[in-house]
mmCIF file of C-alpha atoms in Angstrom:
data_model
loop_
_atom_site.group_PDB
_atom_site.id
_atom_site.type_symbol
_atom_site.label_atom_id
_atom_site.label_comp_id
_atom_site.label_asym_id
_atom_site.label_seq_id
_atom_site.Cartn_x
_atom_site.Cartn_y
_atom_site.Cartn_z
ATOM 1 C CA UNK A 1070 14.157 96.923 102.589
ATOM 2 C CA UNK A 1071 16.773 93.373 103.030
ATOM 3 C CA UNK A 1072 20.105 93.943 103.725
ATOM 4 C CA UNK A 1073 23.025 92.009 103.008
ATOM 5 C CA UNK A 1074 24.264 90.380 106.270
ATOM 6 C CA UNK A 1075 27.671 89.438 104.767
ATOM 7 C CA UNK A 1076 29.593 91.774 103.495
ATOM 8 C CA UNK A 1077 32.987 90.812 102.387
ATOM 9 C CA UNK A 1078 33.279 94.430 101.221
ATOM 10 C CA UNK A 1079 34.539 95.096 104.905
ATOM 11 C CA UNK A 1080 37.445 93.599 104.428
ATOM 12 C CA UNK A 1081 38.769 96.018 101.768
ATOM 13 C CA UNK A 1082 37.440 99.003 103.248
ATOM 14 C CA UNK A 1083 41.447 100.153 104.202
ATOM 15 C CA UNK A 1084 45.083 100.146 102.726
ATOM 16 C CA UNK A 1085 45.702 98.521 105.888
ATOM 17 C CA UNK A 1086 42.531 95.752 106.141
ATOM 18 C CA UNK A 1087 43.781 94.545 102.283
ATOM 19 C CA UNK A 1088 47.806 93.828 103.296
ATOM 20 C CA UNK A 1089 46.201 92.425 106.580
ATOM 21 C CA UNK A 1090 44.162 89.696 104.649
ATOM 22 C CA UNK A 1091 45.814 89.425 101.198
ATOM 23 C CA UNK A 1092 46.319 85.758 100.540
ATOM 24 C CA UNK A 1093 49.197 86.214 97.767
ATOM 25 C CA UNK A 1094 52.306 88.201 98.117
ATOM 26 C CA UNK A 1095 55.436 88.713 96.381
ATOM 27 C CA UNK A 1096 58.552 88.631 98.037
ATOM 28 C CA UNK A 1097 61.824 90.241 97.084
ATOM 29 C CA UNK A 1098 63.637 86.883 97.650
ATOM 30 C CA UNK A 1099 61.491 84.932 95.088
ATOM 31 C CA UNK A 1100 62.536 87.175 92.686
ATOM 32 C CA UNK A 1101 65.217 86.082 89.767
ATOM 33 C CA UNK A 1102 66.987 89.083 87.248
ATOM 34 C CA UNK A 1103 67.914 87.649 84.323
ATOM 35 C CA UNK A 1104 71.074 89.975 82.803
ATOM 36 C CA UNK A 1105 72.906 89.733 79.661
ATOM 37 C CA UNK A 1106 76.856 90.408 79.242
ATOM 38 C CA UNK A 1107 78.186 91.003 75.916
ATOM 39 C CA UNK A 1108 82.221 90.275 75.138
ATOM 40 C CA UNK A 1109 84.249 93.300 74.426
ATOM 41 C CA UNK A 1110 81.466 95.956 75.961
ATOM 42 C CA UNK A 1111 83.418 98.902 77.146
ATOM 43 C CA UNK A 1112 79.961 100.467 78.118
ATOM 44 C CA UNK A 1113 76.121 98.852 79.046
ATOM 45 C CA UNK A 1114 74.660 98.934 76.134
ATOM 46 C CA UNK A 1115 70.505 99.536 75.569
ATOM 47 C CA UNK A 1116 68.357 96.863 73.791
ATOM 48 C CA UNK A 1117 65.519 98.912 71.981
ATOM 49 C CA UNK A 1118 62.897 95.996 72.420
ATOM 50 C CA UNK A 1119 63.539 95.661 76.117
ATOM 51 C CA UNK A 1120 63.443 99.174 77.410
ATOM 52 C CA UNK A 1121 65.577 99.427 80.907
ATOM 53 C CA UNK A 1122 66.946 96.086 80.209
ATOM 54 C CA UNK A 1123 71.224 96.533 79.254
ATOM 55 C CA UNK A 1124 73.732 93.985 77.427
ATOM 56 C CA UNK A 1125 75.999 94.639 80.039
ATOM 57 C CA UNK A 1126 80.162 95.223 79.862
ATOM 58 C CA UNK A 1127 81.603 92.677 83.047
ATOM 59 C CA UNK A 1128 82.494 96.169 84.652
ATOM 60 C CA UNK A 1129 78.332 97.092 84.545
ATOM 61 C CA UNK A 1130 77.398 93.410 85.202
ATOM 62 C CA UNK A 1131 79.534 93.866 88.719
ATOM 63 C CA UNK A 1132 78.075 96.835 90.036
ATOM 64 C CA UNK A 1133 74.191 95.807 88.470
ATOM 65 C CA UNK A 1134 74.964 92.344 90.422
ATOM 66 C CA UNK A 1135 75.407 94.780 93.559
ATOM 67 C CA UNK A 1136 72.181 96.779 92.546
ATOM 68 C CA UNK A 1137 70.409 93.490 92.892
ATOM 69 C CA UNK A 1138 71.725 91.824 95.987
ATOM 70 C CA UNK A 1139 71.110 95.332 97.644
ATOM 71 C CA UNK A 1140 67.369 95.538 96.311
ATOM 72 C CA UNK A 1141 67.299 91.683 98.088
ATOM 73 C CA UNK A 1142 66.305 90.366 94.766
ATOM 74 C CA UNK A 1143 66.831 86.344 95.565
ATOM 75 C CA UNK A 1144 68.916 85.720 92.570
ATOM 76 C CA UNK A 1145 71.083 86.483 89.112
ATOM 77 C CA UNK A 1146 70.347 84.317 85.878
ATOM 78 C CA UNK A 1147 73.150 85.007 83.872
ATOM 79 C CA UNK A 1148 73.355 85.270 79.599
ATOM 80 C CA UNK A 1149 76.640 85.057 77.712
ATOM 81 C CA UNK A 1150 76.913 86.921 74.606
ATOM 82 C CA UNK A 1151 79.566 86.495 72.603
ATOM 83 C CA UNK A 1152 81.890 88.083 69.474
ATOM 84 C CA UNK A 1153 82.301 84.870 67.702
ATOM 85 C CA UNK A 1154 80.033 82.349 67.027
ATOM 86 C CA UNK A 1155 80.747 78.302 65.514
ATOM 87 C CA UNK A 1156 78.595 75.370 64.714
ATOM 88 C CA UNK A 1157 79.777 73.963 68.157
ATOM 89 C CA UNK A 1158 79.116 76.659 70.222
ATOM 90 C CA UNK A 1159 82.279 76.157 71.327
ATOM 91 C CA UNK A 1160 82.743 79.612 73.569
ATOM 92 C CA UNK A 1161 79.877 78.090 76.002
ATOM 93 C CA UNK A 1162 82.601 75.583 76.698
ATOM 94 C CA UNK A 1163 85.648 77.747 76.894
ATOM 95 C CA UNK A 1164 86.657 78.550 80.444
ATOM 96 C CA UNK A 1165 87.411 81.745 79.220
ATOM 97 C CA UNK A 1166 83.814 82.410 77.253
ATOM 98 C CA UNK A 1167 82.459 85.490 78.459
ATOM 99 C CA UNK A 1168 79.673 83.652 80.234
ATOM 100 C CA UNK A 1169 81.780 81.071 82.340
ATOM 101 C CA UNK A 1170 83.875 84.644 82.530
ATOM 102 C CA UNK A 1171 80.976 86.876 83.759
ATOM 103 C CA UNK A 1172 79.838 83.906 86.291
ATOM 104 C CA UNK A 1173 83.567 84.584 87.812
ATOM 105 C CA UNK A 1174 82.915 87.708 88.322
ATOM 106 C CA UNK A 1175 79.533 88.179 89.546
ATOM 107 C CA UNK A 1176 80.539 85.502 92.103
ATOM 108 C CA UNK A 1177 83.647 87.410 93.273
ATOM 109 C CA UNK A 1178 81.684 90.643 93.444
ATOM 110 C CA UNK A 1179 78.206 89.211 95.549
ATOM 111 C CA UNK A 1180 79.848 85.966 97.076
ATOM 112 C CA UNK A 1181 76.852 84.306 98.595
ATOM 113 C CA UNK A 1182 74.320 87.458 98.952
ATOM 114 C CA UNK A 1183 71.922 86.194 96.162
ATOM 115 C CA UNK A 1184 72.304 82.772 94.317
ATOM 116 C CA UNK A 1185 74.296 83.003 90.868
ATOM 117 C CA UNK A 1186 72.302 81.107 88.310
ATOM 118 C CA UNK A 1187 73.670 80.395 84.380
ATOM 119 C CA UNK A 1188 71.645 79.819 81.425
ATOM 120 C CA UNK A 1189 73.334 76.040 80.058
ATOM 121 C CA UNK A 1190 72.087 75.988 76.262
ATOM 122 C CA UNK A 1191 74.069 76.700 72.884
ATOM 123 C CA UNK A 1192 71.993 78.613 71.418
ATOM 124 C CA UNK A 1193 74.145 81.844 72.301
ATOM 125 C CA UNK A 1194 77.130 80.436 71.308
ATOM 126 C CA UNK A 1195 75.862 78.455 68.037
ATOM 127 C CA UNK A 1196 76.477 80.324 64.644
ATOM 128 C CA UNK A 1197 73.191 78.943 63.478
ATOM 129 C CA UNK A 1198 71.350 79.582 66.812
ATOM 130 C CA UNK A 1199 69.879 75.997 67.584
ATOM 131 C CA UNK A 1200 70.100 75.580 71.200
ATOM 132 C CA UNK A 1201 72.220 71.843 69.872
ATOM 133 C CA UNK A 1202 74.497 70.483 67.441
ATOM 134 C CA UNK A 1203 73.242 70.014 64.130
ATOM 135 C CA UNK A 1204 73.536 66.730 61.844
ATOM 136 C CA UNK A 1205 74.939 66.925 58.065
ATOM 137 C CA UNK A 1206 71.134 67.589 57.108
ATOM 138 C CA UNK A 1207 70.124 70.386 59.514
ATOM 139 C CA UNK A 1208 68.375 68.405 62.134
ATOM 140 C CA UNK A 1209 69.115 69.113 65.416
ATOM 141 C CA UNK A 1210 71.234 66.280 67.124
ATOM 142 C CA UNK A 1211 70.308 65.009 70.856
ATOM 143 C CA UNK A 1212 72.441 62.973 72.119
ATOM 144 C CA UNK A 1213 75.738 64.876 70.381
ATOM 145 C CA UNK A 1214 74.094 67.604 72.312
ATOM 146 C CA UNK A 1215 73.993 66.286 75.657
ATOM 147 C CA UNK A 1216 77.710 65.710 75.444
ATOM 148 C CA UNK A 1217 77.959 69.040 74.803
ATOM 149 C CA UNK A 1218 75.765 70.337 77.865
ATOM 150 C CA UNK A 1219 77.713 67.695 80.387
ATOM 151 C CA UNK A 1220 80.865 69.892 79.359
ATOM 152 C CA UNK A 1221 79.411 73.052 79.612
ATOM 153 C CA UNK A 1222 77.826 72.388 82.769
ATOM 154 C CA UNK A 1223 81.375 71.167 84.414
ATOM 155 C CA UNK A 1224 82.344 74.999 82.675
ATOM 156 C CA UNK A 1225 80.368 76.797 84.372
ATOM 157 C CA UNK A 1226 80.160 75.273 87.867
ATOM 158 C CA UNK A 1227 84.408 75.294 87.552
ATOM 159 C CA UNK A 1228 83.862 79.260 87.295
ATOM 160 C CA UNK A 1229 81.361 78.837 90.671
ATOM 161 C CA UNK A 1230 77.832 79.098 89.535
ATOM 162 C CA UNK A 1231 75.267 77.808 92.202
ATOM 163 C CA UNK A 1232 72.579 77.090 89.930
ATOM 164 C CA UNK A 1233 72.744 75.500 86.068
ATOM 165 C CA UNK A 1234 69.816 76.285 84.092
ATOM 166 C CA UNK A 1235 69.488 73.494 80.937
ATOM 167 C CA UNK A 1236 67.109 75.558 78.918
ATOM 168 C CA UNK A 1237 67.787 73.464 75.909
ATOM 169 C CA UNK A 1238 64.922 70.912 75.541
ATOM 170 C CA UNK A 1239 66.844 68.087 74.462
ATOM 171 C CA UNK A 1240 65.729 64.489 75.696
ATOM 172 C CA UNK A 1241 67.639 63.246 79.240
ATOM 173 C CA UNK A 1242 69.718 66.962 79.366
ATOM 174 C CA UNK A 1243 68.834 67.136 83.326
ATOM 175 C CA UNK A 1244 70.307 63.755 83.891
ATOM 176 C CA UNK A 1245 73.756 64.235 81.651
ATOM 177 C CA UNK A 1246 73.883 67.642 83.613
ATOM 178 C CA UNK A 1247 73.196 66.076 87.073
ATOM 179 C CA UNK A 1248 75.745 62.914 86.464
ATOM 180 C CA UNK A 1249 78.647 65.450 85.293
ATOM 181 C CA UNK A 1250 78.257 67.883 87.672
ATOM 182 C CA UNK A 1251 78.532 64.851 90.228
ATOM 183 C CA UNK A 1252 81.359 63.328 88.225
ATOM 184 C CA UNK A 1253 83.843 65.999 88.742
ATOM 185 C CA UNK A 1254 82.660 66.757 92.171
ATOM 186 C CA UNK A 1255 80.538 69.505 92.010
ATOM 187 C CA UNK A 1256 77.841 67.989 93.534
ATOM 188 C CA UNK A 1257 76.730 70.788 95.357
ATOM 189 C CA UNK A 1258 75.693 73.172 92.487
ATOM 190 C CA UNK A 1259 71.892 72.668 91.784
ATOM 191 C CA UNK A 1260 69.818 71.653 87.915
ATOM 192 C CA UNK A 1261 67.132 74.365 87.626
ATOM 193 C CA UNK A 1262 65.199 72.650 84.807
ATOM 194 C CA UNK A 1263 63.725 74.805 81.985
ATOM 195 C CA UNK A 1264 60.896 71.331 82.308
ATOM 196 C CA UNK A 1265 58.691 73.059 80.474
ATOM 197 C CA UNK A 1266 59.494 75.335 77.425
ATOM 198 C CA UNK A 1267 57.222 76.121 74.856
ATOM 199 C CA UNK A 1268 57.713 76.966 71.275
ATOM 200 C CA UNK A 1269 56.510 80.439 72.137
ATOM 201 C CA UNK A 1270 56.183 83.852 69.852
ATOM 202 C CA UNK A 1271 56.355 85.589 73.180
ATOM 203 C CA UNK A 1272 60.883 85.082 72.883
ATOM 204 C CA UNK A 1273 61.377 87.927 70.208
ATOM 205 C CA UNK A 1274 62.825 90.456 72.341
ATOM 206 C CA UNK A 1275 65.452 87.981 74.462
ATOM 207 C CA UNK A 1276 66.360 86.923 70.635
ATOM 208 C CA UNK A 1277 67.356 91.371 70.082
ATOM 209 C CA UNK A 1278 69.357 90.911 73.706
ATOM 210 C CA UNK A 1279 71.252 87.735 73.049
ATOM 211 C CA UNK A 1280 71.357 89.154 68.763
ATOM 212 C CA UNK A 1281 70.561 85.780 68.383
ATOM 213 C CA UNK A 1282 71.559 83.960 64.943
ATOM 214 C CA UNK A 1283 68.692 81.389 64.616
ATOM 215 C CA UNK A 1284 67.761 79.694 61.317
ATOM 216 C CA UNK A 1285 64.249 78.379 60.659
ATOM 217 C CA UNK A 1286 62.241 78.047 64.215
ATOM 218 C CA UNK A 1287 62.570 75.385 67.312
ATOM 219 C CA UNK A 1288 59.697 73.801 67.111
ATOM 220 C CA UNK A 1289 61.029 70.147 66.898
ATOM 221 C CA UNK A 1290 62.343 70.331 70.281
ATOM 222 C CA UNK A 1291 60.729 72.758 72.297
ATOM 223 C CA UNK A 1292 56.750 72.131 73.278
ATOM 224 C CA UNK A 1293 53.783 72.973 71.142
ATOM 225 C CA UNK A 1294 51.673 75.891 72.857
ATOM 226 C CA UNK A 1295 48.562 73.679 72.924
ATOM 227 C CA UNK A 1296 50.062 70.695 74.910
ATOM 228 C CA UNK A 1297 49.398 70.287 79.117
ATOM 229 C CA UNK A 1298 49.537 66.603 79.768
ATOM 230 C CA UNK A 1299 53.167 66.975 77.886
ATOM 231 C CA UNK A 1300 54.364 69.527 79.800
ATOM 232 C CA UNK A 1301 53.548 67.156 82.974
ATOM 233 C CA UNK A 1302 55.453 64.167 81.219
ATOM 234 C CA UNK A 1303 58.512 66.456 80.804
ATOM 235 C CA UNK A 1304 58.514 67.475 84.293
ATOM 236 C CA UNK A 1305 58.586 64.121 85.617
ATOM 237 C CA UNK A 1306 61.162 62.669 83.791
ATOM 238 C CA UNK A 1307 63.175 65.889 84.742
ATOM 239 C CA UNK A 1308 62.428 64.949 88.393
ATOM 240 C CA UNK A 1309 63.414 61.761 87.607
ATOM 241 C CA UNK A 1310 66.345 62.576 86.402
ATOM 242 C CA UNK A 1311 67.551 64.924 89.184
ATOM 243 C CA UNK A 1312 66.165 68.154 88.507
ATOM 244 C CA UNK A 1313 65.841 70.487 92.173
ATOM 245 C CA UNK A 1314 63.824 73.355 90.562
ATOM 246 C CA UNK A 1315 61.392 72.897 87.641
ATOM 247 C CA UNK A 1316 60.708 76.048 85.380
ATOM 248 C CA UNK A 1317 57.345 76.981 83.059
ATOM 249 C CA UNK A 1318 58.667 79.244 80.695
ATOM 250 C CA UNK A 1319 56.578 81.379 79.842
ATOM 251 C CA UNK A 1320 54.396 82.651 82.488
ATOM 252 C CA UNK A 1321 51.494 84.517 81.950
ATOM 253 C CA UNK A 1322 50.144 82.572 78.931
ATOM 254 C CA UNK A 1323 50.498 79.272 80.533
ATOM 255 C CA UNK A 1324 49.569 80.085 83.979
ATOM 256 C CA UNK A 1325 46.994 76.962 84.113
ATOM 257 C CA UNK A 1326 50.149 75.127 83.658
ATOM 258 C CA UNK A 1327 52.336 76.714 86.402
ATOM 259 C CA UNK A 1328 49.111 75.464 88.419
ATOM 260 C CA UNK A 1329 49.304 72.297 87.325
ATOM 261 C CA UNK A 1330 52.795 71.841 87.597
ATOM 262 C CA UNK A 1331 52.624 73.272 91.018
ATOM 263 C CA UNK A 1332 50.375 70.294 91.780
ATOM 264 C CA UNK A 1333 52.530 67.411 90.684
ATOM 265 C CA UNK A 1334 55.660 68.195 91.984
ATOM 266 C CA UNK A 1335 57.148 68.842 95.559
ATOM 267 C CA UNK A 1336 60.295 70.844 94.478
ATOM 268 C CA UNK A 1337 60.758 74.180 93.746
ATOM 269 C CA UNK A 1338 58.614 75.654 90.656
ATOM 270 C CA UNK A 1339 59.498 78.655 88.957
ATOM 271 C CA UNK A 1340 58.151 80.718 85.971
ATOM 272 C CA UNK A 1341 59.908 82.468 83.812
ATOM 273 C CA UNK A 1342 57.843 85.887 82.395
ATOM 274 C CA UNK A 1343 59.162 86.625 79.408
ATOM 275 C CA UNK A 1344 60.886 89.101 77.077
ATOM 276 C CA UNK A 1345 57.546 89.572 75.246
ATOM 277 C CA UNK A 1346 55.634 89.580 78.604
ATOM 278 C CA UNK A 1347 57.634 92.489 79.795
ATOM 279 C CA UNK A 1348 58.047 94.247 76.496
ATOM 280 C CA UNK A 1349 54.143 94.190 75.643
ATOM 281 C CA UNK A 1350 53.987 96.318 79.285
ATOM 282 C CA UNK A 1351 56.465 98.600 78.310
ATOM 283 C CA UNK A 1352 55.112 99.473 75.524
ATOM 284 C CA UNK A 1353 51.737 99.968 76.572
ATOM 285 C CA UNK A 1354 52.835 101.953 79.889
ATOM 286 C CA UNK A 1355 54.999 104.458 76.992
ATOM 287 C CA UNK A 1356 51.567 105.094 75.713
ATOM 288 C CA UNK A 1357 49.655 105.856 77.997
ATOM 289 C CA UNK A 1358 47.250 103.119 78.059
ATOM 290 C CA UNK A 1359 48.280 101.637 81.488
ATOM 291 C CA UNK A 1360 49.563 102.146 84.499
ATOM 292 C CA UNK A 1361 53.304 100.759 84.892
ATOM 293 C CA UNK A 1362 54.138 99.974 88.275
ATOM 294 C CA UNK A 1363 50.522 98.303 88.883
ATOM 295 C CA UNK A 1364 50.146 96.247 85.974
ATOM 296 C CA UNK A 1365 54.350 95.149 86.839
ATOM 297 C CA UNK A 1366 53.170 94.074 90.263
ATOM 298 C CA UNK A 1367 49.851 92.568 89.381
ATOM 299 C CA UNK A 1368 51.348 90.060 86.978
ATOM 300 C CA UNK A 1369 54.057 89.224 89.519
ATOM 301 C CA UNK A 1370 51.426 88.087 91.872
ATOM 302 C CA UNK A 1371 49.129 86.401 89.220
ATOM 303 C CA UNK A 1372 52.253 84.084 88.184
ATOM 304 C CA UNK A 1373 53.152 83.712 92.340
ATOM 305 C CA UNK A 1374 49.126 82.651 92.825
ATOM 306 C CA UNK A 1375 49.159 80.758 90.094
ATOM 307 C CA UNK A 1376 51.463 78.471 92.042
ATOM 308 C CA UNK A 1377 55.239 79.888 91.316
ATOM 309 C CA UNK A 1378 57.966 80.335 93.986
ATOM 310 C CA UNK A 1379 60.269 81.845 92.063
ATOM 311 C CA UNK A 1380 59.505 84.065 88.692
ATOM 312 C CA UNK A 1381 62.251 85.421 86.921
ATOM 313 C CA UNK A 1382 61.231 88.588 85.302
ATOM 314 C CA UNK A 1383 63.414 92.155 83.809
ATOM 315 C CA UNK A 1384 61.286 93.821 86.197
ATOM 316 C CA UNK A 1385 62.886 91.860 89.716
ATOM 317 C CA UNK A 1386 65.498 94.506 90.733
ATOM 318 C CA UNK A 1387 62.559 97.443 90.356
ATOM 319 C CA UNK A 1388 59.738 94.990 91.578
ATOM 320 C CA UNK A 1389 61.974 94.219 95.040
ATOM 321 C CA UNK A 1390 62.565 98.278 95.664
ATOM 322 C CA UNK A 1391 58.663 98.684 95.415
ATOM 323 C CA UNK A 1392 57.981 95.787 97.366
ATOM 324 C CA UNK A 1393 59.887 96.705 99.974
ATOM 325 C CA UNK A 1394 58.727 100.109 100.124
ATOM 326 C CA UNK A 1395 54.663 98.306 100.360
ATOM 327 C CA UNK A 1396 55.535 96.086 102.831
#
């Protein structure tokens, strides 16, 4: 009776063999928490499609900003949501908009313990929930909207954000952003470039936690599902323009293209796993049908293998405690 002579089986044999020759891991620090502030919260409030996920009050945001610098979760992307809406989005401007507001705070509260990111797009702050400003007939308008981002951005690094996140899709919005920022001297604060958003079905949730107001879809300016070679042309002309992190959002559909992008570039990539992403877990683990904590950490390291350094996921304050606790 033949044997195998290899056996690669031996390898796996232990807990301890498998963390000694695992070729992907996870770190705490790659990790990004995307949170959500709401103007006039007294209390955190739940969001029923994003179960453990809070619109927070800025007292919650504080001490959840502490929760996550303590769990050594490597940074804080930051969502305004505010009680008034106009065409403009005018309250992503305001220094005193809850977001530029909440970026004060969380940056008083952690300092320099994790890196304070902010979500730069209008679609928050827009009464008709385009991520732009619209024309007479609907359509959303680029260039009037990169005026509008070059303010916003100037906002937001004013209140001391490290990171600005134009998640907007609009044509040239990393270079506008980068040639403000540098304008009035804030030429420190880094472009994290959504490069490559698609037109996804995968958003519903984050639409519930930002009670978002959108009209008709976004399909005219974010990327059709289908498209790869695109979503390399976008992140070279964000390169081009400046960009120091590029972003596939989302992740675990489009992992082939968080490989690809990985590839072509030699900054920074990150992935962004989704509302959906997280909420189709959820749901599943409430039933039954899987098992939470593995399937959370599996996906984390399929999007880090597929070529991410930094995911930002609901799960990164829970995913760094249980990482830490493995390794």
């Amino acid at each position: 009776m033949s044997y195998p002579e290899i056996r690669p089986r031996r390898l796996r044999r232990t807990a301890a063999l498998r963390r000694l020759v695992s070729e992907t891991r996870v770190d705490p620090a790659e990790l990004v928490v995307p949170m959500f502030v709401k103007e006039g919260l007294t209390e955190p409030r739940a969001i029923a499609s994003l179960p453990g996920v809070l619109q927070h009050s800025r007292d919650s945001l504080r001490k959840a900003a502490v929760e996550a610098v303590q769990a050594g979760v490597g940074g804080i992307m930051l969502f305004g949501v505010p009680a008034q809406r106009d065409p403009e989005g005018s309250g992503g401007i305001d220094p005193n908009g809850i977001l530029n507001v909440a970026i004060r705070d969380v940056v008083s509260e952690v300092g320099d313990a994790t890196v304070v990111m902010s979500d730069l797009c209008l679609d928050e702050f827009t009464s008709h929930g385009h991520c732009g400003l619209l024309t007479p007939d609907g359509e959303v308008d680029n260039d009037a909207t990169l005026a509008a981002y070059a303010e916003m951005a100037v906002a937001q690094a004013a209140a001391g954000v490290g990171v600005v996140g134009p998640s907007g899709m609009m044509d040239g919005q990393v270079g506008v952003v980068r040639k403000a920022l540098d304008a009035a001297g804030h030429t420190d604060v880094a472009v994290l470039a959504y490069a490559v958003k698609y037109a996804s079905a995968f958003y519903g949730p984050f639409r519930d936690a930002v009670e978002s107001a959108l009209e008709g879809d976004r399909r005219t300016y974010q990327q059709d599902p289908a498209n790869l070679r695109e979503s390399l042309r976008e992140v070279a002309l964000d390169v081009a323009e400046g960009a120091d992190l590029v972003m596939v959002k989302p992740a675990l559909p489009y992992l082939d293209v968080v490989s690809a992008v990985r590839a072509a570039v030699d900054v920074p990539v990150a992935a962004y796993q989704v509302s959906g992403e997280y909420a189709m877990v959820e749901a599943a683990a409430a039933n039954g049908w899987v098992d939470r904590e593995r399937v959370m950490l599996e996906t984390l390291t399929s999007i880090r293998r597929a070529g991410a350094q930094i995911i930002l996921t609901y799960w990164a304050v829970e995913a760094a405690q249980l990482l830490r606790q493995r390794y």
